[in-house]
Amino acid sequence: MNVIFLGPPGAGKGTHAQKMCLEYGIPQISTGDILRKAIAEGTAVGKKAKEFMDNGSLVPDSVVIEIAKERLAKDDCQKGYILDGFPRTVAQAEALDKIASIDFVVNIAVSDEVIVKRLGGRRVCPNCQAVYHINFLNGETKCKDCKTEIIQRKDDSEETIKERLKVYSKQTAPLIDYYQKSDKLISVDGAIALDEVTEQVRKVFEAHND
Ligand code: AP5
């Protein structure tokens, strides 16, 4: 099963991709995580990407398409995968069409107001990428899986969140139309309670699992 999770920053793409990947035993391919790792390791790609990510813009298509191609060529993708945060422009979607056959696209829809609240409270584990929210942490400061101190992402400041939302609406939202035209798009309401969103997403997967 080859799946794309589409949606604005903070829609819950990472959270739900992680859950479905565990349930279906397929890898979660997050271009954001790959880029953050490259920055932490100080690679050439990381150096190119850092400024774009810090100010909330998209990393150039040429860089991200190359990353996705390399990742999708790995053995663990043979049984399927979930793309989380890729493609993010029409050029990326066209490049993906040349190397992969996508079964369906889950579009997680959430309003800007909800997103600003959510991302301001998001905390992440820099080691295993687990995602948390301060409302559910009860003061805990360490990752429950690997016990690493959790942090706030640099691009989760209020100003950068607003910029990321602008970038999403200009460059990524056109993909809704792109995948609707090929009849692959299924939208779920991402603004309701987390467990209820998971249930909706799970139903979409079950309907496509033959
Ligand atoms: P990336 O890491 O992909 O960030 P993003 O798309 O902005 O998405 P997020 O990770 O912020 O949100 P999410 O939808 O995964 O939400 P999450 O599950 O964490 O990209 C970062 C940067 O890298 C980009 O800005 C760009 O510069 C670059 N980049 C990456 N890919 C690129 C590409 N293809 N092309 C060019 N540049 C690229 O949830 C958010 C929070 O909400 C969490 O705290 C979660 O617990 C909470 N939450 C989720 N759902 C619910 C719910 N229903 N109720 C309550 N809380 C909820």
Coordinates of N, CA and C and ligand atoms in Angstrom, one line a residue:
M1 N 0.8 -1.2 0.0 CA 0.0 0.0 0.0 C 0.9 1.3 0.0
N2 N 0.8 2.1 -1.1 CA 1.6 3.3 -1.1 C 0.7 4.5 -0.9
V3 N 0.9 5.2 0.2 CA 0.0 6.2 0.6 C 0.7 7.6 0.8
I4 N -0.1 8.6 0.6 CA 0.4 10.0 0.9 C -0.5 10.6 2.0
F5 N 0.1 11.2 3.0 CA -0.6 12.0 3.9 C -0.4 13.5 3.6
L6 N -1.5 14.1 3.3 CA -1.5 15.5 2.9 C -2.2 16.4 3.9
G7 N -1.8 17.6 4.1 CA -2.4 18.5 5.0 C -1.5 19.6 5.5
P8 N -2.1 20.7 6.0 CA -1.3 21.8 6.5 C -0.3 21.4 7.6
P9 N 0.6 22.2 7.9 CA 1.5 22.0 9.1 C 0.7 21.8 10.3
G10 N 1.0 20.8 11.1 CA 0.2 20.6 12.3 C -1.1 19.9 12.2
A11 N -1.4 19.4 11.0 CA -2.7 18.7 10.7 C -2.8 17.4 11.5
G12 N -1.6 16.8 11.7 CA -1.6 15.5 12.3 C -1.0 14.4 11.4
K13 N -0.4 14.8 10.3 CA 0.2 13.9 9.4 C 1.2 12.9 10.0
G14 N 2.1 13.5 10.8 CA 3.1 12.7 11.4 C 2.5 11.7 12.5
T15 N 1.6 12.3 13.3 CA 1.0 11.5 14.3 C 0.3 10.3 13.8
H16 N -0.5 10.5 12.7 CA -1.3 9.4 12.2 C -0.5 8.5 11.3
A17 N 0.5 9.1 10.6 CA 1.4 8.2 9.7 C 2.1 7.2 10.7
Q18 N 2.6 7.7 11.8 CA 3.3 6.8 12.7 C 2.4 5.7 13.2
K19 N 1.1 6.0 13.5 CA 0.2 4.9 14.0 C -0.1 3.9 12.9
M20 N -0.4 4.4 11.7 CA -0.7 3.5 10.6 C 0.5 2.6 10.1
C21 N 1.7 3.2 10.2 CA 2.9 2.5 9.8 C 3.1 1.3 10.8
L22 N 2.9 1.6 12.1 CA 3.0 0.5 13.0 C 2.0 -0.6 12.8
E23 N 0.7 -0.2 12.5 CA -0.3 -1.2 12.3 C -0.1 -2.0 11.0
Y24 N 0.5 -1.4 10.0 CA 0.6 -2.1 8.7 C 2.0 -2.6 8.4
G25 N 2.9 -2.3 9.4 CA 4.3 -2.7 9.2 C 5.0 -2.2 8.0
I26 N 4.7 -0.9 7.7 CA 5.4 -0.3 6.5 C 6.1 1.0 7.0
P27 N 7.1 1.5 6.3 CA 7.9 2.6 6.8 C 7.2 4.0 6.6
Q28 N 7.4 4.9 7.6 CA 6.9 6.3 7.5 C 8.0 7.1 6.9
I29 N 7.8 7.7 5.8 CA 8.8 8.5 5.1 C 8.5 10.0 5.2
S30 N 9.1 10.6 6.2 CA 8.9 12.0 6.5 C 10.1 12.8 5.9
T31 N 9.8 13.6 4.9 CA 10.9 14.4 4.4 C 11.4 15.4 5.4
G32 N 10.5 15.9 6.3 CA 10.8 16.8 7.4 C 11.8 16.2 8.3
D33 N 11.5 14.9 8.7 CA 12.5 14.2 9.6 C 13.8 14.0 9.0
I34 N 13.8 13.6 7.7 CA 15.1 13.3 7.0 C 15.9 14.6 6.9
L35 N 15.2 15.7 6.7 CA 15.9 17.0 6.6 C 16.5 17.4 7.9
R36 N 15.7 17.2 9.0 CA 16.1 17.6 10.3 C 17.3 16.8 10.7
K37 N 17.3 15.5 10.4 CA 18.5 14.6 10.7 C 19.7 15.1 9.9
A38 N 19.5 15.5 8.6 CA 20.6 16.0 7.8 C 21.2 17.3 8.5
I39 N 20.4 18.1 9.0 CA 20.8 19.4 9.7 C 21.6 19.0 10.9
A40 N 21.1 18.1 11.7 CA 21.8 17.7 13.0 C 23.1 17.1 12.7
E41 N 23.2 16.3 11.5 CA 24.5 15.7 11.2 C 25.4 16.6 10.4
G42 N 25.0 17.8 10.1 CA 25.8 18.8 9.4 C 26.2 18.4 7.9
T43 N 25.3 17.6 7.3 CA 25.6 17.1 5.9 C 25.4 18.3 4.9
A44 N 25.8 18.1 3.7 CA 25.7 19.2 2.6 C 24.2 19.5 2.4
V45 N 23.4 18.4 2.4 CA 21.9 18.7 2.2 C 21.4 19.5 3.4
G46 N 21.8 19.1 4.6 CA 21.4 19.8 5.8 C 21.8 21.3 5.8
K47 N 23.0 21.5 5.3 CA 23.4 23.0 5.3 C 22.6 23.7 4.3
K48 N 22.2 23.1 3.1 CA 21.3 23.7 2.1 C 19.9 24.0 2.7
A49 N 19.4 23.0 3.5 CA 18.0 23.1 3.9 C 17.8 24.0 5.1
K50 N 18.8 24.2 6.0 CA 18.6 24.8 7.3 C 17.8 26.2 7.2
E51 N 18.3 27.1 6.4 CA 17.8 28.4 6.4 C 16.3 28.4 5.9
F52 N 16.0 27.6 4.9 CA 14.6 27.5 4.4 C 13.7 27.0 5.5
M53 N 14.1 25.9 6.2 CA 13.3 25.3 7.3 C 13.1 26.3 8.5
D54 N 14.2 26.9 8.8 CA 14.1 27.9 10.0 C 13.1 29.0 9.8
N55 N 13.0 29.5 8.5 CA 12.1 30.6 8.3 C 10.8 30.1 7.7
G56 N 10.5 28.8 7.7 CA 9.2 28.3 7.3 C 8.9 28.2 5.8
S57 N 10.0 28.4 5.0 CA 9.7 28.2 3.5 C 10.0 26.7 3.2
L58 N 9.7 26.4 1.9 CA 10.0 25.0 1.5 C 11.4 24.9 1.0
V59 N 12.0 23.8 1.2 CA 13.3 23.5 0.7 C 13.2 23.3 -0.8
P60 N 14.1 23.7 -1.7 CA 13.9 23.6 -3.1 C 13.6 22.2 -3.6
D61 N 12.7 22.1 -4.6 CA 12.2 20.9 -5.1 C 13.3 19.9 -5.5
S62 N 14.4 20.4 -6.1 CA 15.4 19.6 -6.6 C 16.1 18.8 -5.5
V63 N 16.2 19.4 -4.3 CA 16.8 18.8 -3.1 C 15.9 17.7 -2.6
V64 N 14.6 18.1 -2.4 CA 13.7 17.2 -1.8 C 13.3 16.0 -2.7
I65 N 13.2 16.2 -4.0 CA 12.9 15.1 -4.9 C 14.0 14.1 -4.9
E66 N 15.3 14.5 -4.8 CA 16.4 13.6 -4.8 C 16.3 12.8 -3.5
I67 N 16.0 13.4 -2.4 CA 15.9 12.7 -1.1 C 14.8 11.6 -1.2
A68 N 13.7 12.0 -1.7 CA 12.5 11.1 -1.8 C 12.9 9.9 -2.7
K69 N 13.5 10.2 -3.9 CA 13.9 9.1 -4.8 C 14.8 8.1 -4.1
E70 N 15.8 8.6 -3.4 CA 16.8 7.7 -2.7 C 16.1 6.9 -1.7
R71 N 15.2 7.5 -0.9 CA 14.5 6.8 0.2 C 13.6 5.7 -0.4
L72 N 12.9 6.1 -1.5 CA 11.9 5.1 -2.0 C 12.5 3.9 -2.7
A73 N 13.8 4.1 -3.0 CA 14.6 3.0 -3.7 C 15.0 1.9 -2.7
K74 N 14.9 2.2 -1.4 CA 15.4 1.2 -0.4 C 14.4 0.0 -0.3
D75 N 15.0 -1.1 0.1 CA 14.3 -2.4 0.2 C 13.0 -2.3 1.0
D76 N 13.0 -1.6 2.2 CA 11.9 -1.6 3.1 C 10.7 -1.0 2.5
C77 N 10.8 -0.3 1.3 CA 9.6 0.3 0.7 C 8.9 -0.7 -0.3
Q78 N 9.5 -1.8 -0.5 CA 8.9 -2.8 -1.4 C 7.4 -3.2 -1.1
K79 N 7.2 -3.3 0.2 CA 5.8 -3.7 0.6 C 4.8 -2.5 0.8
G80 N 5.3 -1.3 0.6 CA 4.5 -0.1 0.8 C 5.1 0.9 1.7
Y81 N 4.5 2.0 1.8 CA 5.0 3.1 2.6 C 4.0 4.2 2.8
I82 N 4.2 5.1 3.8 CA 3.4 6.3 3.9 C 4.3 7.5 3.8
L83 N 4.0 8.3 2.8 CA 4.7 9.5 2.6 C 4.1 10.6 3.5
D84 N 4.9 11.2 4.4 CA 4.4 12.2 5.3 C 5.2 13.5 5.0
G85 N 4.5 14.4 4.3 CA 5.1 15.7 4.0 C 5.8 15.8 2.7
F86 N 5.6 14.8 1.9 CA 6.0 14.8 0.5 C 4.9 14.1 -0.4
P87 N 4.5 14.6 -1.5 CA 5.0 15.8 -2.2 C 4.3 17.0 -1.5
R88 N 4.9 18.2 -1.8 CA 4.4 19.4 -1.2 C 4.3 20.5 -2.3
T89 N 4.6 20.2 -3.5 CA 4.4 21.1 -4.6 C 3.9 20.3 -5.8
V90 N 3.3 20.9 -6.8 CA 2.9 20.2 -8.0 C 4.1 19.5 -8.7
A91 N 5.3 20.3 -8.7 CA 6.5 19.7 -9.3 C 6.9 18.4 -8.6
Q92 N 6.8 18.4 -7.3 CA 7.2 17.2 -6.5 C 6.2 16.0 -6.8
A93 N 4.9 16.4 -7.0 CA 3.9 15.3 -7.3 C 4.1 14.7 -8.6
E94 N 4.5 15.6 -9.6 CA 4.8 15.1 -11.0 C 6.0 14.2 -11.0
A95 N 7.0 14.6 -10.2 CA 8.2 13.8 -10.1 C 7.9 12.4 -9.5
L96 N 7.1 12.5 -8.4 CA 6.7 11.2 -7.8 C 5.9 10.3 -8.7
D97 N 5.0 10.8 -9.5 CA 4.3 10.0 -10.5 C 5.2 9.2 -11.4
K98 N 6.4 9.7 -11.6 CA 7.3 9.0 -12.5 C 8.0 7.8 -11.9
I99 N 8.0 7.8 -10.5 CA 8.8 6.7 -9.9 C 7.9 5.9 -9.0
A100 N 6.6 6.2 -8.8 CA 5.8 5.4 -7.8 C 4.4 5.4 -8.3
S101 N 3.7 4.4 -7.8 CA 2.3 4.3 -8.1 C 1.5 4.5 -6.7
I102 N 0.9 5.6 -6.6 CA 0.2 5.9 -5.3 C -1.2 5.3 -5.3
D103 N -1.5 4.6 -4.2 CA -2.9 4.0 -4.1 C -3.9 5.0 -3.7
F104 N -3.6 5.8 -2.6 CA -4.6 6.8 -2.2 C -3.9 7.9 -1.4
V105 N -4.6 9.0 -1.3 CA -4.0 10.2 -0.6 C -5.0 10.6 0.6
V106 N -4.5 10.6 1.8 CA -5.4 11.0 2.9 C -5.1 12.5 3.2
N107 N -6.1 13.3 3.0 CA -6.0 14.7 3.2 C -6.6 15.0 4.6
I108 N -5.7 15.5 5.5 CA -6.2 15.8 6.8 C -6.5 17.3 6.9
A109 N -7.8 17.6 7.0 CA -8.2 19.0 6.9 C -8.4 19.7 8.3
V110 N -7.7 20.8 8.5 CA -7.8 21.5 9.8 C -7.7 23.0 9.5
S111 N -8.4 23.8 10.3 CA -8.4 25.3 10.1 C -7.1 25.9 10.6
D112 N -6.7 27.1 10.1 CA -5.5 27.8 10.6 C -5.6 28.1 12.1
E113 N -6.7 28.4 12.6 CA -6.8 28.8 14.1 C -6.4 27.6 14.9
V114 N -6.9 26.4 14.6 CA -6.6 25.2 15.4 C -5.1 24.9 15.3
I115 N -4.6 25.1 14.1 CA -3.2 24.8 13.9 C -2.3 25.6 14.7
V116 N -2.5 26.9 14.8 CA -1.7 27.8 15.5 C -1.6 27.4 17.0
K117 N -2.8 27.0 17.6 CA -2.8 26.5 18.9 C -2.1 25.2 19.1
R118 N -2.3 24.3 18.2 CA -1.6 23.0 18.3 C -0.1 23.0 18.2
L119 N 0.4 23.8 17.2 CA 1.8 23.7 17.0 C 2.6 24.5 18.1
G120 N 1.9 25.5 18.7 CA 2.5 26.2 19.8 C 2.8 25.3 21.0
G121 N 1.9 24.2 21.1 CA 2.1 23.3 22.2 C 2.7 22.0 21.9
R122 N 3.2 21.9 20.6 CA 3.8 20.6 20.2 C 5.2 20.5 20.8
R123 N 5.6 19.3 21.3 CA 6.9 19.0 21.7 C 7.3 17.7 21.0
V124 N 8.6 17.5 20.6 CA 9.0 16.3 19.9 C 10.3 15.7 20.5
C125 N 10.4 14.5 20.3 CA 11.7 13.8 20.7 C 12.7 13.9 19.6
P126 N 13.9 14.6 19.9 CA 14.9 14.7 18.8 C 15.6 13.4 18.5
N127 N 15.4 12.4 19.3 CA 16.0 11.1 19.0 C 15.1 10.2 18.2
C128 N 13.9 9.9 18.6 CA 13.0 9.0 17.9 C 11.9 9.6 17.1
Q129 N 11.8 11.0 17.2 CA 10.8 11.7 16.5 C 9.4 11.6 17.0
A130 N 9.2 10.9 18.2 CA 7.8 10.8 18.7 C 7.3 12.2 18.9
V131 N 5.9 12.4 18.7 CA 5.3 13.7 18.8 C 4.4 13.8 20.0
Y132 N 4.5 14.9 20.8 CA 3.7 15.1 22.0 C 3.0 16.5 21.9
H133 N 2.0 16.7 22.9 CA 1.5 18.0 23.0 C 1.5 18.3 24.5
I134 N 1.8 19.6 24.9 CA 1.9 19.9 26.3 C 0.6 19.6 27.1
N135 N -0.5 19.7 26.4 CA -1.8 19.5 27.1 C -1.9 18.0 27.6
F136 N -1.1 17.1 27.0 CA -1.2 15.7 27.4 C 0.0 15.2 28.1
L137 N 1.0 16.1 28.4 CA 2.2 15.6 29.0 C 2.3 15.5 30.5
N138 N 1.3 16.2 31.2 CA 1.3 16.2 32.6 C 2.6 16.6 33.2
G139 N 3.3 17.5 32.6 CA 4.6 18.0 33.2 C 5.8 17.1 32.8
E140 N 5.5 16.0 32.1 CA 6.6 15.0 31.8 C 7.6 15.8 30.8
T141 N 8.9 15.6 30.9 CA 9.8 16.3 30.0 C 10.6 15.4 29.1
K142 N 10.4 14.0 29.4 CA 11.2 13.1 28.6 C 10.3 12.2 27.7
C143 N 10.9 11.7 26.6 CA 10.2 10.9 25.7 C 9.8 9.6 26.4
K144 N 8.5 9.2 26.2 CA 8.1 8.0 26.9 C 8.7 6.7 26.3
D145 N 9.1 6.8 25.1 CA 9.7 5.6 24.4 C 11.2 5.5 24.7
C146 N 12.0 6.6 24.4 CA 13.4 6.4 24.5 C 14.1 7.3 25.7
K147 N 13.2 8.0 26.4 CA 13.7 8.7 27.6 C 14.6 9.9 27.3
T148 N 14.6 10.3 26.0 CA 15.4 11.5 25.7 C 14.6 12.8 26.1
E149 N 15.3 13.8 26.4 CA 14.6 15.1 26.8 C 13.8 15.6 25.5
I150 N 12.5 15.9 25.7 CA 11.8 16.4 24.5 C 12.0 17.9 24.3
I151 N 11.8 18.4 23.1 CA 12.1 19.8 22.8 C 11.0 20.4 21.9
Q152 N 11.0 21.7 21.8 CA 10.1 22.4 20.9 C 10.9 22.6 19.6
R153 N 10.2 22.3 18.4 CA 10.9 22.5 17.1 C 11.1 24.0 16.9
K154 N 12.2 24.4 16.3 CA 12.6 25.8 16.0 C 11.5 26.5 15.2
D155 N 10.9 25.7 14.2 CA 9.9 26.3 13.3 C 8.5 26.3 13.9
D156 N 8.4 26.0 15.2 CA 7.0 26.1 15.9 C 6.8 27.4 16.7
S157 N 7.6 28.4 16.3 CA 7.4 29.7 16.9 C 6.2 30.3 16.2
E158 N 5.4 31.2 16.9 CA 4.2 31.7 16.3 C 4.4 32.4 14.9
E159 N 5.5 33.1 14.8 CA 5.7 33.9 13.5 C 6.0 32.9 12.4
T160 N 6.8 31.8 12.7 CA 7.2 30.9 11.7 C 6.0 30.0 11.3
I161 N 5.1 29.7 12.3 CA 3.9 28.9 12.0 C 3.0 29.7 11.0
K162 N 2.9 31.0 11.2 CA 2.1 31.8 10.2 C 2.7 31.7 8.8
E163 N 4.0 31.8 8.8 CA 4.7 31.8 7.5 C 4.4 30.4 6.8
R164 N 4.5 29.3 7.6 CA 4.3 28.0 7.1 C 2.9 27.8 6.5
L165 N 2.0 28.4 7.2 CA 0.6 28.3 6.7 C 0.4 29.0 5.4
K166 N 1.1 30.2 5.3 CA 1.0 30.9 4.0 C 1.6 30.1 2.9
V167 N 2.7 29.5 3.2 CA 3.4 28.7 2.2 C 2.6 27.5 1.8
Y168 N 1.9 26.9 2.8 CA 1.0 25.7 2.5 C -0.1 26.1 1.6
S169 N -0.7 27.3 1.9 CA -1.9 27.6 1.1 C -1.5 28.0 -0.4
K170 N -0.3 28.5 -0.5 CA 0.1 28.9 -1.9 C 0.7 27.7 -2.7
Q171 N 1.6 26.9 -2.0 CA 2.3 25.9 -2.8 C 1.8 24.5 -2.6
T172 N 1.2 24.2 -1.5 CA 0.8 22.8 -1.2 C -0.7 22.5 -1.4
A173 N -1.5 23.5 -1.1 CA -3.0 23.3 -1.2 C -3.4 22.9 -2.6
P174 N -2.7 23.4 -3.7 CA -3.1 23.0 -5.0 C -3.0 21.4 -5.3
L175 N -2.3 20.7 -4.4 CA -2.3 19.3 -4.5 C -3.6 18.6 -4.2
I176 N -4.5 19.3 -3.5 CA -5.8 18.7 -3.2 C -6.5 18.5 -4.5
D177 N -6.5 19.5 -5.4 CA -7.1 19.5 -6.7 C -6.4 18.4 -7.6
Y178 N -5.1 18.4 -7.5 CA -4.2 17.5 -8.3 C -4.7 16.0 -8.0
Y179 N -4.8 15.7 -6.8 CA -5.2 14.3 -6.4 C -6.7 14.0 -6.6
Q180 N -7.5 15.1 -6.5 CA -8.9 14.9 -6.7 C -9.2 14.5 -8.1
K181 N -8.4 15.1 -9.0 CA -8.6 14.9 -10.4 C -8.3 13.4 -10.8
S182 N -7.3 12.8 -10.1 CA -7.0 11.4 -10.4 C -7.8 10.5 -9.4
D183 N -8.8 11.0 -8.7 CA -9.7 10.2 -7.9 C -9.0 9.5 -6.8
K184 N -7.9 10.0 -6.2 CA -7.2 9.3 -5.2 C -7.4 10.0 -3.8
L185 N -8.0 11.1 -3.8 CA -8.1 11.9 -2.5 C -9.2 11.5 -1.6
I186 N -8.9 11.2 -0.4 CA -9.9 11.0 0.6 C -9.7 12.0 1.8
S187 N -10.6 12.9 2.1 CA -10.4 13.9 3.1 C -11.0 13.4 4.4
V188 N -10.3 13.7 5.5 CA -10.8 13.4 6.9 C -10.8 14.7 7.7
D189 N -11.7 14.8 8.6 CA -11.7 16.0 9.5 C -10.6 15.8 10.6
G190 N -9.6 16.7 10.5 CA -8.5 16.6 11.4 C -8.6 17.4 12.7
A191 N -9.8 18.1 12.8 CA -9.9 19.1 13.9 C -10.6 18.4 15.1
I192 N -11.1 17.2 14.9 CA -11.9 16.5 16.0 C -10.8 15.8 16.9
A193 N -11.3 15.2 18.0 CA -10.4 14.5 19.0 C -9.5 13.5 18.3
L194 N -8.3 13.5 18.8 CA -7.2 12.6 18.2 C -7.7 11.2 17.9
D195 N -8.3 10.6 18.9 CA -8.7 9.2 18.7 C -9.7 9.0 17.6
E196 N -10.6 10.0 17.5 CA -11.6 10.0 16.4 C -11.0 10.1 15.0
V197 N -10.0 11.0 15.0 CA -9.3 11.2 13.7 C -8.7 9.8 13.3
T198 N -8.0 9.2 14.3 CA -7.3 7.9 14.0 C -8.3 6.9 13.5
E199 N -9.5 6.9 14.1 CA -10.6 6.0 13.7 C -11.0 6.2 12.2
Q200 N -11.1 7.5 11.9 CA -11.4 7.8 10.5 C -10.3 7.3 9.5
V201 N -9.1 7.6 9.9 CA -8.0 7.3 9.0 C -7.9 5.7 8.9
R202 N -8.1 5.1 10.0 CA -8.1 3.6 10.0 C -9.1 3.0 9.1
K203 N -10.3 3.6 9.1 CA -11.3 3.1 8.2 C -10.9 3.3 6.7
V204 N -10.3 4.4 6.4 CA -9.8 4.6 5.0 C -8.8 3.5 4.6
F205 N -7.9 3.2 5.5 CA -6.9 2.1 5.2 C -7.6 0.8 5.1
E206 N -8.6 0.5 5.9 CA -9.3 -0.8 5.9 C -10.0 -0.9 4.5
A207 N -10.6 0.2 4.1 CA -11.3 0.2 2.8 C -10.4 -0.1 1.6
H208 N -9.1 0.2 1.8 CA -8.2 0.0 0.6 C -7.3 -1.2 0.8
N209 N -7.5 -2.0 1.8 CA -6.6 -3.1 2.1 C -7.2 -4.4 1.6
D210 N -6.8 -4.7 0.3 CA -7.4 -6.0 -0.2 C -6.3 -7.0 -0.3
Ligands
AP5_1 P1 7.5 18.8 8.3 O1 8.3 18.3 9.4 O2 6.9 17.9 7.3 O3 6.4 19.8 8.9 P2 4.9 20.1 8.5 O4 4.3 19.6 7.3 O5 4.9 21.5 8.6 O6 4.1 19.2 9.4 P3 4.3 19.1 10.9 O7 5.3 18.1 11.2 O8 4.5 20.5 11.5 O9 2.8 18.7 11.3 P4 2.0 17.3 11.2 O10 0.9 17.4 10.2 O11 3.0 16.1 11.0 O12 1.4 17.3 12.6 P5 1.8 16.4 13.9 O13 1.3 15.0 13.8 O14 3.2 16.7 14.3 O15 8.4 19.9 7.5 C1 9.2 20.9 8.2 C2 9.9 21.7 7.1 O16 10.8 20.9 6.3 C3 9.0 22.5 6.1 O17 8.6 23.7 6.6 C4 10.0 22.6 4.9 O18 10.9 23.7 5.2 C5 10.8 21.3 5.0 N1 10.2 20.2 4.1 C6 9.7 19.0 4.6 N2 9.2 18.3 3.5 C7 9.4 19.1 2.4 C8 9.1 19.0 1.1 N3 8.4 17.9 0.6 N4 9.4 20.0 0.2 C9 10.0 21.1 0.6 N5 10.3 21.3 1.9 C10 10.0 20.3 2.8 O19 0.8 17.1 15.0 C11 1.0 18.4 15.4 C12 0.6 18.6 16.9 O20 -0.8 18.5 17.1 C13 1.2 17.5 17.8 O21 1.5 18.1 19.1 C14 0.0 16.5 18.0 O22 0.1 15.7 19.2 C15 -1.2 17.4 17.9 N6 -2.4 16.8 17.3 C16 -2.4 16.1 16.1 N7 -3.7 15.8 15.8 C17 -4.5 16.2 16.9 C18 -5.9 16.2 17.2 N8 -6.8 15.6 16.4 N9 -6.3 16.8 18.4 C19 -5.4 17.4 19.2 N10 -4.1 17.4 19.0 C20 -3.6 16.9 17.8

